[in-house]
PDB file of C-alpha atoms in Angstrom:
ATOM      1  CA  SER A   1     -48.654 -25.448 -30.915  1.00  0.00           C
ATOM      2  CA  VAL A   2     -50.916 -28.482 -31.135  1.00  0.00           C
ATOM      3  CA  ALA A   3     -51.622 -27.373 -34.767  1.00  0.00           C
ATOM      4  CA  VAL A   4     -48.213 -27.877 -35.089  1.00  0.00           C
ATOM      5  CA  GLY A   5     -48.429 -31.095 -33.827  1.00  0.00           C
ATOM      6  CA  VAL A   6     -50.570 -32.187 -35.589  1.00  0.00           C
ATOM      7  CA  ILE A   7     -48.612 -31.279 -38.440  1.00  0.00           C
ATOM      8  CA  GLY A   8     -45.531 -33.680 -37.151  1.00  0.00           C
ATOM      9  CA  ASP A   9     -48.279 -36.769 -36.576  1.00  0.00           C
ATOM     10  CA  CYS A  10     -49.451 -36.244 -40.398  1.00  0.00           C
ATOM     11  CA  CYS A  11     -46.149 -36.628 -41.807  1.00  0.00           C
ATOM     12  CA  ARG A  12     -45.261 -40.109 -39.893  1.00  0.00           C
ATOM     13  CA  ALA A  13     -48.704 -41.293 -40.383  1.00  0.00           C
ATOM     14  CA  LEU A  14     -48.109 -40.129 -44.861  1.00  0.00           C
ATOM     15  CA  GLU A  15     -44.742 -40.620 -45.386  1.00  0.00           C
ATOM     16  CA  THR A  16     -44.870 -38.859 -49.204  1.00  0.00           C
ATOM     17  CA  GLY A  17     -48.732 -39.035 -48.770  1.00  0.00           C
ATOM     18  CA  ILE A  18     -48.248 -35.682 -47.543  1.00  0.00           C
ATOM     19  CA  ALA A  19     -46.270 -34.195 -50.519  1.00  0.00           C
ATOM     20  CA  PRO A  20     -49.781 -32.707 -52.200  1.00  0.00           C
ATOM     21  CA  TYR A  21     -49.785 -30.417 -49.319  1.00  0.00           C
ATOM     22  CA  CYS A  22     -46.608 -28.958 -48.540  1.00  0.00           C
ATOM     23  CA  ASP A  23     -46.725 -26.320 -50.506  1.00  0.00           C
ATOM     24  CA  GLU A  24     -49.272 -24.554 -48.446  1.00  0.00           C
ATOM     25  CA  LEU A  25     -47.826 -26.296 -45.382  1.00  0.00           C
ATOM     26  CA  VAL A  26     -44.422 -24.919 -45.616  1.00  0.00           C
ATOM     27  CA  THR A  27     -46.018 -21.325 -46.999  1.00  0.00           C
ATOM     28  CA  LEU A  28     -48.073 -21.413 -43.687  1.00  0.00           C
ATOM     29  CA  LEU A  29     -44.892 -22.206 -41.372  1.00  0.00           C
ATOM     30  CA  MET A  30     -42.918 -18.970 -42.846  1.00  0.00           C
ATOM     31  CA  GLN A  31     -45.669 -16.485 -42.288  1.00  0.00           C
ATOM     32  CA  ASN A  32     -45.730 -17.811 -38.812  1.00  0.00           C
ATOM     33  CA  LEU A  33     -42.580 -17.820 -37.696  1.00  0.00           C
ATOM     34  CA  GLN A  34     -41.755 -13.978 -39.248  1.00  0.00           C
ATOM     35  CA  ASN A  35     -44.845 -12.711 -37.097  1.00  0.00           C
ATOM     36  CA  PRO A  36     -43.937 -11.174 -34.673  1.00  0.00           C
ATOM     37  CA  SER A  37     -46.897 -10.877 -32.342  1.00  0.00           C
ATOM     38  CA  LEU A  38     -46.712 -15.301 -32.869  1.00  0.00           C
ATOM     39  CA  ASN A  39     -45.923 -16.472 -28.898  1.00  0.00           C
ATOM     40  CA  ARG A  40     -42.313 -17.886 -29.422  1.00  0.00           C
ATOM     41  CA  ASN A  41     -42.844 -21.124 -27.161  1.00  0.00           C
ATOM     42  CA  VAL A  42     -44.619 -22.628 -30.752  1.00  0.00           C
ATOM     43  CA  LYS A  43     -41.568 -21.130 -32.336  1.00  0.00           C
ATOM     44  CA  PRO A  44     -38.937 -24.574 -31.502  1.00  0.00           C
ATOM     45  CA  PRO A  45     -41.709 -27.123 -32.224  1.00  0.00           C
ATOM     46  CA  MET A  46     -42.410 -25.087 -35.312  1.00  0.00           C
ATOM     47  CA  LEU A  47     -38.868 -25.153 -36.576  1.00  0.00           C
ATOM     48  CA  SER A  48     -38.312 -29.587 -35.603  1.00  0.00           C
ATOM     49  CA  VAL A  49     -41.751 -29.982 -37.970  1.00  0.00           C
ATOM     50  CA  PHE A  50     -39.253 -28.958 -40.725  1.00  0.00           C
ATOM     51  CA  GLY A  51     -37.875 -32.035 -40.127  1.00  0.00           C
ATOM     52  CA  ASP A  52     -41.029 -34.032 -40.003  1.00  0.00           C
ATOM     53  CA  ILE A  53     -41.838 -33.293 -43.632  1.00  0.00           C
ATOM     54  CA  ALA A  54     -38.315 -33.645 -44.685  1.00  0.00           C
ATOM     55  CA  LEU A  55     -38.470 -37.193 -43.193  1.00  0.00           C
ATOM     56  CA  ALA A  56     -41.541 -37.585 -44.685  1.00  0.00           C
ATOM     57  CA  ILE A  57     -41.266 -36.663 -48.457  1.00  0.00           C
ATOM     58  CA  THR A  58     -37.472 -37.050 -48.562  1.00  0.00           C
ATOM     59  CA  GLY A  59     -35.384 -36.587 -51.685  1.00  0.00           C
ATOM     60  CA  HIS A  60     -38.664 -33.935 -52.871  1.00  0.00           C
ATOM     61  CA  PHE A  61     -37.750 -32.095 -50.088  1.00  0.00           C
ATOM     62  CA  GLU A  62     -34.828 -30.841 -52.271  1.00  0.00           C
ATOM     63  CA  LYS A  63     -38.152 -27.389 -53.350  1.00  0.00           C
ATOM     64  CA  TYR A  64     -38.249 -26.546 -50.211  1.00  0.00           C
ATOM     65  CA  LEU A  65     -34.121 -26.650 -48.706  1.00  0.00           C
ATOM     66  CA  SER A  66     -33.171 -23.421 -49.682  1.00  0.00           C
ATOM     67  CA  VAL A  67     -35.655 -21.297 -47.855  1.00  0.00           C
ATOM     68  CA  THR A  68     -35.625 -24.056 -45.034  1.00  0.00           C
ATOM     69  CA  MET A  69     -31.915 -23.466 -44.744  1.00  0.00           C
ATOM     70  CA  GLN A  70     -31.915 -19.732 -44.893  1.00  0.00           C
ATOM     71  CA  MET A  71     -34.427 -18.927 -42.285  1.00  0.00           C
ATOM     72  CA  LEU A  72     -32.912 -22.216 -39.615  1.00  0.00           C
ATOM     73  CA  ALA A  73     -30.158 -19.876 -39.699  1.00  0.00           C
ATOM     74  CA  ALA A  74     -31.146 -17.243 -39.661  1.00  0.00           C
ATOM     75  CA  ALA A  75     -33.201 -18.777 -36.113  1.00  0.00           C
ATOM     76  CA  SER A  76     -30.131 -20.090 -34.517  1.00  0.00           C
ATOM     77  CA  GLN A  77     -28.439 -16.316 -34.395  1.00  0.00           C
ATOM     78  CA  THR A  78     -31.203 -15.864 -31.928  1.00  0.00           C
ATOM     79  CA  LYS A  79     -29.257 -13.596 -28.473  1.00  0.00           C
ATOM     80  CA  VAL A  80     -31.382 -13.212 -25.509  1.00  0.00           C
ATOM     81  CA  ASP A  81     -30.407 -12.325 -22.040  1.00  0.00           C
ATOM     82  CA  MET A  82     -28.170 -14.884 -20.655  1.00  0.00           C
ATOM     83  CA  ASP A  83     -29.160 -13.951 -17.020  1.00  0.00           C
ATOM     84  CA  ASN A  84     -32.873 -14.367 -17.243  1.00  0.00           C
ATOM     85  CA  TYR A  85     -33.474 -18.018 -16.798  1.00  0.00           C
ATOM     86  CA  ASP A  86     -37.148 -18.664 -18.993  1.00  0.00           C
ATOM     87  CA  MET A  87     -34.815 -16.785 -21.790  1.00  0.00           C
ATOM     88  CA  VAL A  88     -32.053 -19.359 -21.562  1.00  0.00           C
ATOM     89  CA  ASP A  89     -34.786 -21.971 -21.372  1.00  0.00           C
ATOM     90  CA  TYR A  90     -36.169 -20.761 -24.826  1.00  0.00           C
ATOM     91  CA  LEU A  91     -33.164 -20.616 -26.348  1.00  0.00           C
ATOM     92  CA  ASN A  92     -32.226 -24.203 -24.895  1.00  0.00           C
ATOM     93  CA  GLN A  93     -35.280 -25.442 -26.876  1.00  0.00           C
ATOM     94  CA  LEU A  94     -35.525 -23.161 -30.318  1.00  0.00           C
ATOM     95  CA  ARG A  95     -31.701 -24.988 -30.813  1.00  0.00           C
ATOM     96  CA  GLU A  96     -33.019 -28.029 -29.680  1.00  0.00           C
ATOM     97  CA  GLY A  97     -36.061 -27.399 -32.468  1.00  0.00           C
ATOM     98  CA  ILE A  98     -33.566 -26.340 -35.198  1.00  0.00           C
ATOM     99  CA  LEU A  99     -31.297 -29.229 -34.934  1.00  0.00           C
ATOM    100  CA  GLU A 100     -33.884 -31.901 -34.828  1.00  0.00           C
ATOM    101  CA  ALA A 101     -34.900 -30.326 -38.635  1.00  0.00           C
ATOM    102  CA  TYR A 102     -31.226 -30.077 -39.946  1.00  0.00           C
ATOM    103  CA  THR A 103     -31.374 -34.201 -38.220  1.00  0.00           C
ATOM    104  CA  GLY A 104     -34.647 -34.435 -41.236  1.00  0.00           C
ATOM    105  CA  ILE A 105     -33.566 -32.848 -43.378  1.00  0.00           C
ATOM    106  CA  LEU A 106     -30.168 -34.919 -43.565  1.00  0.00           C
ATOM    107  CA  GLN A 107     -32.073 -38.336 -42.627  1.00  0.00           C
ATOM    108  CA  GLY A 108     -34.998 -37.348 -45.457  1.00  0.00           C
ATOM    109  CA  LEU A 109     -31.864 -36.116 -48.447  1.00  0.00           C
ATOM    110  CA  ARG A 110     -29.874 -39.154 -47.267  1.00  0.00           C
ATOM    111  CA  GLU A 111     -33.026 -41.506 -47.700  1.00  0.00           C
ATOM    112  CA  ASP A 112     -33.157 -40.584 -51.897  1.00  0.00           C
ATOM    113  CA  ARG A 113     -29.891 -39.875 -52.274  1.00  0.00           C
ATOM    114  CA  LYS A 114     -29.707 -36.373 -52.078  1.00  0.00           C
ATOM    115  CA  GLY A 115     -27.746 -36.369 -49.372  1.00  0.00           C
ATOM    116  CA  ASP A 116     -24.691 -33.702 -51.631  1.00  0.00           C
ATOM    117  CA  LEU A 117     -27.754 -30.765 -51.436  1.00  0.00           C
ATOM    118  CA  PHE A 118     -27.032 -30.641 -47.855  1.00  0.00           C
ATOM    119  CA  LEU A 119     -22.987 -29.294 -48.747  1.00  0.00           C
ATOM    120  CA  PRO A 120     -23.370 -25.809 -49.139  1.00  0.00           C
ATOM    121  CA  TYR A 121     -25.081 -25.256 -45.918  1.00  0.00           C
ATOM    122  CA  VAL A 122     -22.535 -27.567 -43.947  1.00  0.00           C
ATOM    123  CA  ASP A 123     -20.096 -24.385 -43.091  1.00  0.00           C
ATOM    124  CA  ASN A 124     -23.532 -22.196 -41.180  1.00  0.00           C
ATOM    125  CA  VAL A 125     -24.034 -25.421 -39.455  1.00  0.00           C
ATOM    126  CA  SER A 126     -20.197 -25.716 -38.384  1.00  0.00           C
ATOM    127  CA  VAL A 127     -20.253 -22.176 -36.946  1.00  0.00           C
ATOM    128  CA  PHE A 128     -23.401 -22.935 -35.281  1.00  0.00           C
ATOM    129  CA  LEU A 129     -22.600 -26.015 -33.384  1.00  0.00           C
ATOM    130  CA  HIS A 130     -19.426 -23.637 -32.517  1.00  0.00           C
ATOM    131  CA  MET A 131     -21.544 -21.155 -30.907  1.00  0.00           C
ATOM    132  CA  ILE A 132     -23.388 -25.011 -29.326  1.00  0.00           C
ATOM    133  CA  ALA A 133     -20.650 -26.207 -27.811  1.00  0.00           C
ATOM    134  CA  THR A 134     -18.949 -22.910 -26.137  1.00  0.00           C
ATOM    135  CA  ASP A 135     -22.334 -22.007 -24.324  1.00  0.00           C
ATOM    136  CA  ALA A 136     -22.026 -23.013 -20.850  1.00  0.00           C
ATOM    137  CA  GLU A 137     -25.726 -23.165 -20.656  1.00  0.00           C
ATOM    138  CA  ARG A 138     -26.331 -25.673 -23.239  1.00  0.00           C
ATOM    139  CA  ASP A 139     -28.837 -28.414 -21.491  1.00  0.00           C
ATOM    140  CA  ASP A 140     -28.256 -32.298 -22.455  1.00  0.00           C
ATOM    141  CA  ALA A 141     -31.573 -32.398 -25.230  1.00  0.00           C
ATOM    142  CA  VAL A 142     -29.496 -29.366 -27.057  1.00  0.00           C
ATOM    143  CA  THR A 143     -26.430 -31.750 -26.125  1.00  0.00           C
ATOM    144  CA  ARG A 144     -28.120 -34.730 -27.585  1.00  0.00           C
ATOM    145  CA  THR A 145     -29.910 -33.372 -30.671  1.00  0.00           C
ATOM    146  CA  ALA A 146     -25.980 -31.344 -31.837  1.00  0.00           C
ATOM    147  CA  VAL A 147     -24.180 -34.810 -31.659  1.00  0.00           C
ATOM    148  CA  GLY A 148     -27.046 -36.685 -33.469  1.00  0.00           C
ATOM    149  CA  VAL A 149     -27.286 -33.890 -36.215  1.00  0.00           C
ATOM    150  CA  ILE A 150     -22.589 -34.646 -36.510  1.00  0.00           C
ATOM    151  CA  GLY A 151     -24.035 -38.223 -36.686  1.00  0.00           C
ATOM    152  CA  ASP A 152     -25.841 -37.874 -39.160  1.00  0.00           C
ATOM    153  CA  LEU A 153     -23.564 -35.227 -41.219  1.00  0.00           C
ATOM    154  CA  ALA A 154     -21.068 -38.193 -41.267  1.00  0.00           C
ATOM    155  CA  HIS A 155     -22.928 -40.333 -42.291  1.00  0.00           C
ATOM    156  CA  THR A 156     -24.659 -38.498 -45.488  1.00  0.00           C
ATOM    157  CA  LEU A 157     -21.708 -36.973 -46.274  1.00  0.00           C
ATOM    158  CA  GLY A 158     -18.950 -39.269 -44.795  1.00  0.00           C
ATOM    159  CA  ALA A 159     -15.387 -37.451 -46.482  1.00  0.00           C
ATOM    160  CA  LYS A 160     -17.039 -34.535 -47.739  1.00  0.00           C
ATOM    161  CA  VAL A 161     -17.220 -33.181 -44.376  1.00  0.00           C
ATOM    162  CA  ALA A 162     -14.178 -35.190 -43.280  1.00  0.00           C
ATOM    163  CA  GLY A 163     -12.778 -30.616 -42.149  1.00  0.00           C
ATOM    164  CA  PRO A 164     -15.469 -29.388 -40.807  1.00  0.00           C
ATOM    165  CA  LEU A 165     -15.881 -32.848 -38.297  1.00  0.00           C
ATOM    166  CA  GLY A 166     -12.211 -31.751 -37.480  1.00  0.00           C
ATOM    167  CA  HIS A 167     -13.455 -28.851 -35.535  1.00  0.00           C
ATOM    168  CA  GLU A 168     -12.670 -28.737 -31.778  1.00  0.00           C
ATOM    169  CA  ALA A 169     -16.524 -28.038 -31.733  1.00  0.00           C
ATOM    170  CA  VAL A 170     -17.384 -31.177 -32.795  1.00  0.00           C
ATOM    171  CA  LYS A 171     -14.531 -33.157 -30.393  1.00  0.00           C
ATOM    172  CA  ILE A 172     -16.069 -31.364 -27.361  1.00  0.00           C
ATOM    173  CA  LEU A 173     -20.045 -31.981 -27.892  1.00  0.00           C
ATOM    174  CA  LEU A 174     -19.102 -35.700 -28.487  1.00  0.00           C
ATOM    175  CA  ARG A 175     -16.862 -35.812 -25.458  1.00  0.00           C
ATOM    176  CA  GLU A 176     -19.448 -34.097 -23.518  1.00  0.00           C
ATOM    177  CA  GLY A 177     -22.664 -36.104 -25.222  1.00  0.00           C
ATOM    178  CA  ARG A 178     -20.838 -39.105 -23.966  1.00  0.00           C
ATOM    179  CA  LYS A 179     -20.236 -37.965 -20.025  1.00  0.00           C
ATOM    180  CA  SER A 180     -23.778 -36.964 -20.010  1.00  0.00           C
ATOM    181  CA  GLN A 181     -26.055 -38.818 -17.243  1.00  0.00           C
ATOM    182  CA  SER A 182     -28.558 -39.464 -19.911  1.00  0.00           C
ATOM    183  CA  ALA A 183     -27.936 -42.763 -21.515  1.00  0.00           C
ATOM    184  CA  GLN A 184     -29.719 -41.850 -24.648  1.00  0.00           C
ATOM    185  CA  THR A 185     -27.282 -39.091 -24.698  1.00  0.00           C
ATOM    186  CA  LYS A 186     -24.663 -40.946 -24.670  1.00  0.00           C
ATOM    187  CA  GLU A 187     -25.602 -43.664 -26.845  1.00  0.00           C
ATOM    188  CA  VAL A 188     -26.276 -40.835 -29.670  1.00  0.00           C
ATOM    189  CA  ALA A 189     -22.847 -39.857 -28.730  1.00  0.00           C
ATOM    190  CA  THR A 190     -20.910 -42.860 -29.332  1.00  0.00           C
ATOM    191  CA  TRP A 191     -22.611 -43.571 -32.533  1.00  0.00           C
ATOM    192  CA  ALA A 192     -22.283 -40.322 -33.821  1.00  0.00           C
ATOM    193  CA  GLN A 193     -18.326 -40.476 -32.589  1.00  0.00           C
ATOM    194  CA  ASN A 194     -18.393 -44.205 -33.898  1.00  0.00           C
ATOM    195  CA  THR A 195     -19.557 -42.754 -37.501  1.00  0.00           C
ATOM    196  CA  VAL A 196     -17.523 -39.919 -37.394  1.00  0.00           C
ATOM    197  CA  LYS A 197     -14.497 -41.603 -36.850  1.00  0.00           C
ATOM    198  CA  GLN A 198     -15.119 -43.940 -39.300  1.00  0.00           C
ATOM    199  CA  VAL A 199     -14.867 -40.655 -42.189  1.00  0.00           C
ATOM    200  CA  THR A 200     -12.227 -38.874 -40.282  1.00  0.00           C
ATOM    201  CA  GLY A 201      -9.828 -41.857 -39.335  1.00  0.00           C
ATOM    202  CA  ALA A 202      -9.063 -40.339 -35.887  1.00  0.00           C
TER     203      ALA A 202
END
């Protein structure tokens, strides 16, 4: 997990300067994520770091978009024993990592005016948001990152995602985000709500 943190730090420090190393980094990350003996606690930050890479190299992430989105979609289907507190906690961390990756990818692509490349993946993200909205064990960090993704979808894709942004799951997450005890979650949810409203008019 320290090595994964270093990759994130390098992305933030080097920005587009990390690009020449991304083929190797993405390959190593993918190999590790597919390794059954990998400690599960390393997976959430490893998923999140794809967002750091996308933010650093912006539109150049197009090269890795398809394989990354397939991997995130597979990770989003993870199911655990909901009676096991440790596994519920792990699932929340995993989902937070996936959502952070989506946020980084959306923002990175938008930076280079390539946001439309995300359109083929909106349905999968919508299914994931529905799964999260209906999970009674969802923690505040997941709510915050989920409403962040909703706001980024609206900001990046606008009217092209007006339909999915009108789904009940989106309304539930935005409503619960605005009622959060966390000032940060409230702030993100209020921003996301206003951004969605500009797109849907509702």
